[in-house]
Amino acid sequence: MTTDHSSDGPAPAVVRLARYTTTDLQEILGDGSDPFGVADTGLIWLPKEEHFGIQHDGRLVAHAGLLRLPVSIGENITDVVGVGGVAVAPDVRGRGLARHVMTAALDHARTMGPRHAILFCRPPLVPLYQRLGWQALDGDIRVEQPSGSVVMPLRTMWTPLHENAECPAGEVRLLSLPM
Ligand SMILES: CC(C)(COP(=O)(O)OP(=O)(O)OC[C@H]1O[C@@H](n2cnc3c(N)ncnc32)[C@H](O)[C@@H]1OP(=O)(O)O)[C@@H](O)C(=O)NCCC(=O)NCCS
């Protein structure tokens, strides 16, 4: 699936947000109890540390967040950049705003050091993230929860942040809560 954005006008500016609050999230996705549709996983999530957003007509309409996290890949312990909180307001979806805000967030992620970025998503969103250059990670990955390590029930996607960063080889385990 592809969308012709040529009639959308100039690319919207993505800004670095000094903070991102629950009110900001509600401005984008409304005040429903499960805006990302992942409540049934029962997982506890980490807030993100770096925030990127798009404003339109004086309101925030898109967001992507980043957080550096420890991970083990096979025998190696390293860091990845976790991407989360990707959100576009319902009335402006399908215009490339997720693409724009993710492009800016990943441009920044490339300056953070880790070789890979990862995100977790519901299965129906896998094709969308593939369209944005992400790849599905095969196999289960474990993440930490207050009760201990659990298998992540969502799909894990990864993308290289550095040239020649290959697919993470070996068992991947997030050594923290997920983002
Ligand atoms: C998921 C979400 C962020 C997408 O936002 P959006 O602004 O509509 O996405 P975009 O318009 O930037 O689309 C991104 C790309 O995916 C493509 N795409 C969209 N749906 C697709 C599908 N089902 N299959 C394949 N590609 C798809 C688009 O065509 C676009 O590619 P292009 O720029 O090459 O045309 C938005 O629907 C949302 O906020 N959902 C609720 C919150 C949520 O679930 N967030 C995800 C958390 S992991």
mmCIF file of C-alpha atoms and ligand atoms in Angstrom:
data_model
loop_
_atom_site.group_PDB
_atom_site.id
_atom_site.type_symbol
_atom_site.label_atom_id
_atom_site.label_comp_id
_atom_site.label_asym_id
_atom_site.label_seq_id
_atom_site.Cartn_x
_atom_site.Cartn_y
_atom_site.Cartn_z
ATOM 1 C CA MET A 1 0.000 0.000 0.000
ATOM 2 C CA THR A 2 1.320 3.441 -0.853
ATOM 3 C CA THR A 3 -0.112 6.909 -0.678
ATOM 4 C CA ASP A 4 0.520 9.802 -3.002
ATOM 5 C CA HIS A 5 1.423 12.700 -0.698
ATOM 6 C CA SER A 6 2.188 15.062 -3.590
ATOM 7 C CA SER A 7 -1.036 17.030 -3.089
ATOM 8 C CA ASP A 8 -0.495 17.333 0.677
ATOM 9 C CA GLY A 9 1.543 20.541 0.384
ATOM 10 C CA PRO A 10 4.959 21.098 1.959
ATOM 11 C CA ALA A 11 6.223 18.508 4.434
ATOM 12 C CA PRO A 12 5.102 19.458 7.928
ATOM 13 C CA ALA A 13 7.747 20.635 10.372
ATOM 14 C CA VAL A 14 8.724 18.155 13.051
ATOM 15 C CA VAL A 15 9.740 19.784 16.329
ATOM 16 C CA ARG A 16 11.622 18.431 19.315
ATOM 17 C CA LEU A 17 9.250 18.627 22.279
ATOM 18 C CA ALA A 18 10.671 19.689 25.648
ATOM 19 C CA ARG A 19 8.122 17.441 27.339
ATOM 20 C CA TYR A 20 5.275 15.124 26.461
ATOM 21 C CA THR A 21 2.499 14.811 28.997
ATOM 22 C CA THR A 22 -0.697 12.772 29.272
ATOM 23 C CA THR A 23 -2.521 15.908 28.147
ATOM 24 C CA ASP A 24 -0.384 16.008 24.987
ATOM 25 C CA LEU A 25 -1.161 12.355 24.298
ATOM 26 C CA GLN A 26 -4.874 13.053 24.796
ATOM 27 C CA GLU A 27 -4.640 16.002 22.416
ATOM 28 C CA ILE A 28 -3.553 13.556 19.709
ATOM 29 C CA LEU A 29 -5.462 10.359 20.471
ATOM 30 C CA GLY A 30 -8.324 11.521 22.713
ATOM 31 C CA ASP A 31 -8.969 10.436 26.269
ATOM 32 C CA GLY A 32 -9.899 6.781 25.685
ATOM 33 C CA SER A 33 -8.602 4.286 28.212
ATOM 34 C CA ASP A 34 -6.515 2.283 25.694
ATOM 35 C CA PRO A 35 -5.289 4.662 22.969
ATOM 36 C CA PHE A 36 -2.691 2.202 21.600
ATOM 37 C CA GLY A 37 -4.888 -0.900 21.798
ATOM 38 C CA VAL A 38 -2.371 -2.817 23.898
ATOM 39 C CA ALA A 39 -4.079 -2.850 27.315
ATOM 40 C CA ASP A 40 -4.942 -6.531 26.937
ATOM 41 C CA THR A 41 -1.230 -7.377 27.107
ATOM 42 C CA GLY A 42 -1.237 -6.235 30.743
ATOM 43 C CA LEU A 43 2.301 -4.910 30.257
ATOM 44 C CA ILE A 44 3.913 -2.061 32.175
ATOM 45 C CA TRP A 45 5.666 0.386 29.831
ATOM 46 C CA LEU A 46 8.432 2.953 30.258
ATOM 47 C CA PRO A 47 7.856 6.577 29.334
ATOM 48 C CA LYS A 48 10.045 7.841 26.520
ATOM 49 C CA GLU A 49 12.813 10.410 27.113
ATOM 50 C CA GLU A 50 13.088 12.220 23.770
ATOM 51 C CA HIS A 51 9.973 13.458 22.051
ATOM 52 C CA PHE A 52 9.246 14.587 18.497
ATOM 53 C CA GLY A 53 5.984 16.111 17.385
ATOM 54 C CA ILE A 54 4.062 17.814 14.600
ATOM 55 C CA GLN A 55 1.786 20.751 15.301
ATOM 56 C CA HIS A 56 -1.084 21.772 13.059
ATOM 57 C CA ASP A 57 -3.501 24.652 13.593
ATOM 58 C CA GLY A 58 -2.130 25.202 17.095
ATOM 59 C CA ARG A 59 -2.517 21.631 18.308
ATOM 60 C CA LEU A 60 -0.254 18.630 18.559
ATOM 61 C CA VAL A 61 -1.269 16.053 15.925
ATOM 62 C CA ALA A 62 1.633 13.586 15.843
ATOM 63 C CA HIS A 63 4.272 12.187 18.201
ATOM 64 C CA ALA A 64 7.107 9.674 18.334
ATOM 65 C CA GLY A 65 9.260 9.044 21.405
ATOM 66 C CA LEU A 66 12.726 7.574 21.933
ATOM 67 C CA LEU A 67 14.504 5.952 24.824
ATOM 68 C CA ARG A 68 17.899 4.272 25.050
ATOM 69 C CA LEU A 69 17.625 0.808 26.619
ATOM 70 C CA PRO A 70 19.945 -2.102 27.518
ATOM 71 C CA VAL A 71 19.492 -5.316 25.569
ATOM 72 C CA SER A 72 21.240 -8.642 25.177
ATOM 73 C CA ILE A 73 21.671 -9.972 21.655
ATOM 74 C CA GLY A 74 23.025 -13.500 21.859
ATOM 75 C CA GLU A 75 25.986 -13.260 24.239
ATOM 76 C CA ASN A 76 26.434 -9.512 23.816
ATOM 77 C CA ILE A 77 25.027 -6.827 26.043
ATOM 78 C CA THR A 78 24.522 -3.504 24.315
ATOM 79 C CA ASP A 79 22.008 -0.677 23.984
ATOM 80 C CA VAL A 80 19.217 -0.132 21.509
ATOM 81 C CA VAL A 81 17.073 2.901 20.852
ATOM 82 C CA GLY A 82 13.481 2.041 21.711
ATOM 83 C CA VAL A 83 10.800 3.854 19.728
ATOM 84 C CA GLY A 84 7.347 4.207 21.209
ATOM 85 C CA GLY A 85 4.278 6.314 21.650
ATOM 86 C CA VAL A 86 3.911 6.667 17.867
ATOM 87 C CA ALA A 87 0.609 8.457 17.430
ATOM 88 C CA VAL A 88 -1.226 10.529 14.826
ATOM 89 C CA ALA A 89 -4.564 12.232 15.436
ATOM 90 C CA PRO A 90 -7.433 10.293 13.800
ATOM 91 C CA ASP A 91 -8.558 13.225 11.612
ATOM 92 C CA VAL A 92 -5.121 13.635 9.966
ATOM 93 C CA ARG A 93 -4.098 10.010 9.442
ATOM 94 C CA GLY A 94 -3.093 8.694 6.042
ATOM 95 C CA ARG A 95 -1.239 11.906 5.110
ATOM 96 C CA GLY A 96 2.279 10.736 5.924
ATOM 97 C CA LEU A 97 2.525 12.309 9.380
ATOM 98 C CA ALA A 98 3.725 9.080 10.999
ATOM 99 C CA ARG A 99 6.366 8.848 8.269
ATOM 100 C CA HIS A 100 7.497 12.449 8.884
ATOM 101 C CA VAL A 101 7.664 12.234 12.669
ATOM 102 C CA MET A 102 9.392 8.831 12.545
ATOM 103 C CA THR A 103 11.946 10.082 10.007
ATOM 104 C CA ALA A 104 12.898 12.961 12.319
ATOM 105 C CA ALA A 105 12.992 10.725 15.391
ATOM 106 C CA LEU A 106 15.235 8.203 13.608
ATOM 107 C CA ASP A 107 17.526 10.958 12.329
ATOM 108 C CA HIS A 108 18.072 11.822 15.988
ATOM 109 C CA ALA A 109 18.351 8.147 17.009
ATOM 110 C CA ARG A 110 21.286 7.790 14.598
ATOM 111 C CA THR A 111 23.200 10.314 16.728
ATOM 112 C CA MET A 112 22.575 8.422 19.984
ATOM 113 C CA GLY A 113 25.120 5.620 19.489
ATOM 114 C CA PRO A 114 23.235 2.290 19.378
ATOM 115 C CA ARG A 115 23.315 0.339 16.119
ATOM 116 C CA HIS A 116 19.665 -0.706 16.149
ATOM 117 C CA ALA A 117 16.262 0.766 16.934
ATOM 118 C CA ILE A 118 13.384 -1.464 17.994
ATOM 119 C CA LEU A 119 9.669 -0.991 18.492
ATOM 120 C CA PHE A 120 6.745 -3.157 19.520
ATOM 121 C CA CYS A 121 3.464 -3.097 17.642
ATOM 122 C CA ARG A 122 0.207 -4.922 17.142
ATOM 123 C CA PRO A 123 0.340 -7.367 14.190
ATOM 124 C CA PRO A 124 -1.906 -5.222 11.922
ATOM 125 C CA LEU A 125 0.702 -2.445 12.035
ATOM 126 C CA VAL A 126 3.579 -4.626 10.785
ATOM 127 C CA PRO A 127 3.002 -3.733 7.076
ATOM 128 C CA LEU A 128 2.899 -0.014 7.908
ATOM 129 C CA TYR A 129 6.221 -0.137 9.733
ATOM 130 C CA GLN A 130 7.701 -2.292 6.953
ATOM 131 C CA ARG A 131 6.674 0.465 4.577
ATOM 132 C CA LEU A 132 8.673 2.846 6.802
ATOM 133 C CA GLY A 133 11.768 0.647 6.495
ATOM 134 C CA TRP A 134 11.415 -1.538 9.589
ATOM 135 C CA GLN A 135 11.763 -5.327 9.592
ATOM 136 C CA ALA A 136 10.010 -7.895 11.748
ATOM 137 C CA LEU A 137 12.276 -9.738 14.145
ATOM 138 C CA ASP A 138 11.861 -13.514 14.009
ATOM 139 C CA GLY A 139 11.337 -15.390 17.215
ATOM 140 C CA ASP A 140 10.244 -14.364 20.656
ATOM 141 C CA ILE A 141 11.898 -11.629 22.624
ATOM 142 C CA ARG A 142 11.748 -11.359 26.380
ATOM 143 C CA VAL A 143 11.237 -8.095 28.252
ATOM 144 C CA GLU A 144 11.286 -7.250 31.923
ATOM 145 C CA GLN A 145 8.185 -6.709 34.028
ATOM 146 C CA PRO A 146 7.867 -6.117 37.770
ATOM 147 C CA SER A 147 7.080 -9.843 38.101
ATOM 148 C CA GLY A 148 10.212 -10.852 36.137
ATOM 149 C CA SER A 149 11.012 -11.613 32.509
ATOM 150 C CA VAL A 150 8.084 -12.320 30.136
ATOM 151 C CA VAL A 151 7.726 -13.063 26.419
ATOM 152 C CA MET A 152 6.658 -9.928 24.523
ATOM 153 C CA PRO A 153 3.224 -10.735 23.068
ATOM 154 C CA LEU A 154 3.397 -7.944 20.461
ATOM 155 C CA ARG A 155 5.465 -8.033 17.270
ATOM 156 C CA THR A 156 9.021 -6.703 17.502
ATOM 157 C CA MET A 157 10.330 -4.589 14.608
ATOM 158 C CA TRP A 158 13.898 -3.396 14.136
ATOM 159 C CA THR A 159 15.726 -0.991 11.857
ATOM 160 C CA PRO A 160 19.459 -0.267 11.469
ATOM 161 C CA LEU A 161 20.734 3.067 12.741
ATOM 162 C CA HIS A 162 24.252 2.700 11.363
ATOM 163 C CA GLU A 163 25.478 1.546 7.996
ATOM 164 C CA ASN A 164 26.129 -2.199 7.956
ATOM 165 C CA ALA A 165 24.136 -2.818 11.138
ATOM 166 C CA GLU A 166 22.914 -6.328 10.439
ATOM 167 C CA CYS A 167 19.846 -8.105 11.768
ATOM 168 C CA PRO A 168 20.348 -8.804 15.488
ATOM 169 C CA ALA A 169 21.703 -12.388 15.536
ATOM 170 C CA GLY A 170 20.801 -14.646 18.413
ATOM 171 C CA GLU A 171 18.245 -14.391 21.161
ATOM 172 C CA VAL A 172 17.181 -10.806 21.848
ATOM 173 C CA ARG A 173 16.259 -9.884 25.375
ATOM 174 C CA LEU A 174 15.339 -6.418 26.582
ATOM 175 C CA LEU A 175 16.947 -5.895 29.973
ATOM 176 C CA SER A 176 14.323 -3.380 31.062
ATOM 177 C CA LEU A 177 10.622 -2.691 30.939
ATOM 178 C CA PRO A 178 9.491 -2.186 27.315
ATOM 179 C CA MET A 179 8.926 1.286 25.879
HETATM 180 C C1 LIG B 1 -0.287 3.983 13.306
HETATM 181 C C2 LIG B 1 -0.432 5.484 13.034
HETATM 182 C C3 LIG B 1 0.622 6.222 13.856
HETATM 183 C C4 LIG B 1 -0.197 5.739 11.525
HETATM 184 O O1 LIG B 1 -0.233 7.152 11.283
HETATM 185 P P1 LIG B 1 -0.463 7.788 9.817
HETATM 186 O O2 LIG B 1 -0.087 9.224 9.871
HETATM 187 O O3 LIG B 1 -1.806 7.441 9.318
HETATM 188 O O4 LIG B 1 0.623 7.001 8.938
HETATM 189 P P2 LIG B 1 1.252 7.525 7.550
HETATM 190 O O5 LIG B 1 0.190 8.224 6.765
HETATM 191 O O6 LIG B 1 2.506 8.273 7.821
HETATM 192 O O7 LIG B 1 1.589 6.152 6.848
HETATM 193 C C5 LIG B 1 2.868 5.589 6.946
HETATM 194 C C6 LIG B 1 3.134 4.733 5.731
HETATM 195 O O8 LIG B 1 2.478 3.461 5.920
HETATM 196 C C7 LIG B 1 1.683 3.183 4.778
HETATM 197 N N1 LIG B 1 0.568 2.359 5.255
HETATM 198 C C8 LIG B 1 -0.503 2.745 5.964
HETATM 199 N N2 LIG B 1 -1.279 1.679 6.223
HETATM 200 C C9 LIG B 1 -0.656 0.613 5.654
HETATM 201 C C10 LIG B 1 -0.960 -0.773 5.546
HETATM 202 N N3 LIG B 1 -2.058 -1.302 6.105
HETATM 203 N N4 LIG B 1 -0.089 -1.572 4.897
HETATM 204 C C11 LIG B 1 1.034 -1.076 4.343
HETATM 205 N N5 LIG B 1 1.373 0.239 4.403
HETATM 206 C C12 LIG B 1 0.527 1.059 5.048
HETATM 207 C C13 LIG B 1 1.284 4.532 4.241
HETATM 208 O O9 LIG B 1 0.906 4.465 2.883
HETATM 209 C C14 LIG B 1 2.579 5.305 4.441
HETATM 210 O O10 LIG B 1 3.520 4.967 3.445
HETATM 211 P P3 LIG B 1 3.902 6.035 2.264
HETATM 212 O O11 LIG B 1 4.315 7.317 2.991
HETATM 213 O O12 LIG B 1 5.015 5.391 1.551
HETATM 214 O O13 LIG B 1 2.650 6.189 1.468
HETATM 215 C C15 LIG B 1 -1.858 5.969 13.411
HETATM 216 O O14 LIG B 1 -2.821 5.148 12.766
HETATM 217 C C16 LIG B 1 -2.161 5.953 14.910
HETATM 218 O O15 LIG B 1 -1.855 6.909 15.626
HETATM 219 N N6 LIG B 1 -2.792 4.865 15.430
HETATM 220 C C17 LIG B 1 -3.193 4.796 16.849
HETATM 221 C C18 LIG B 1 -2.002 4.683 17.796
HETATM 222 C C19 LIG B 1 -1.124 3.477 17.465
HETATM 223 O O16 LIG B 1 -1.598 2.348 17.357
HETATM 224 N N7 LIG B 1 0.186 3.738 17.304
HETATM 225 C C20 LIG B 1 1.157 2.723 16.967
HETATM 226 C C21 LIG B 1 1.889 2.266 18.168
HETATM 227 S S1 LIG B 1 3.071 0.979 17.736
#
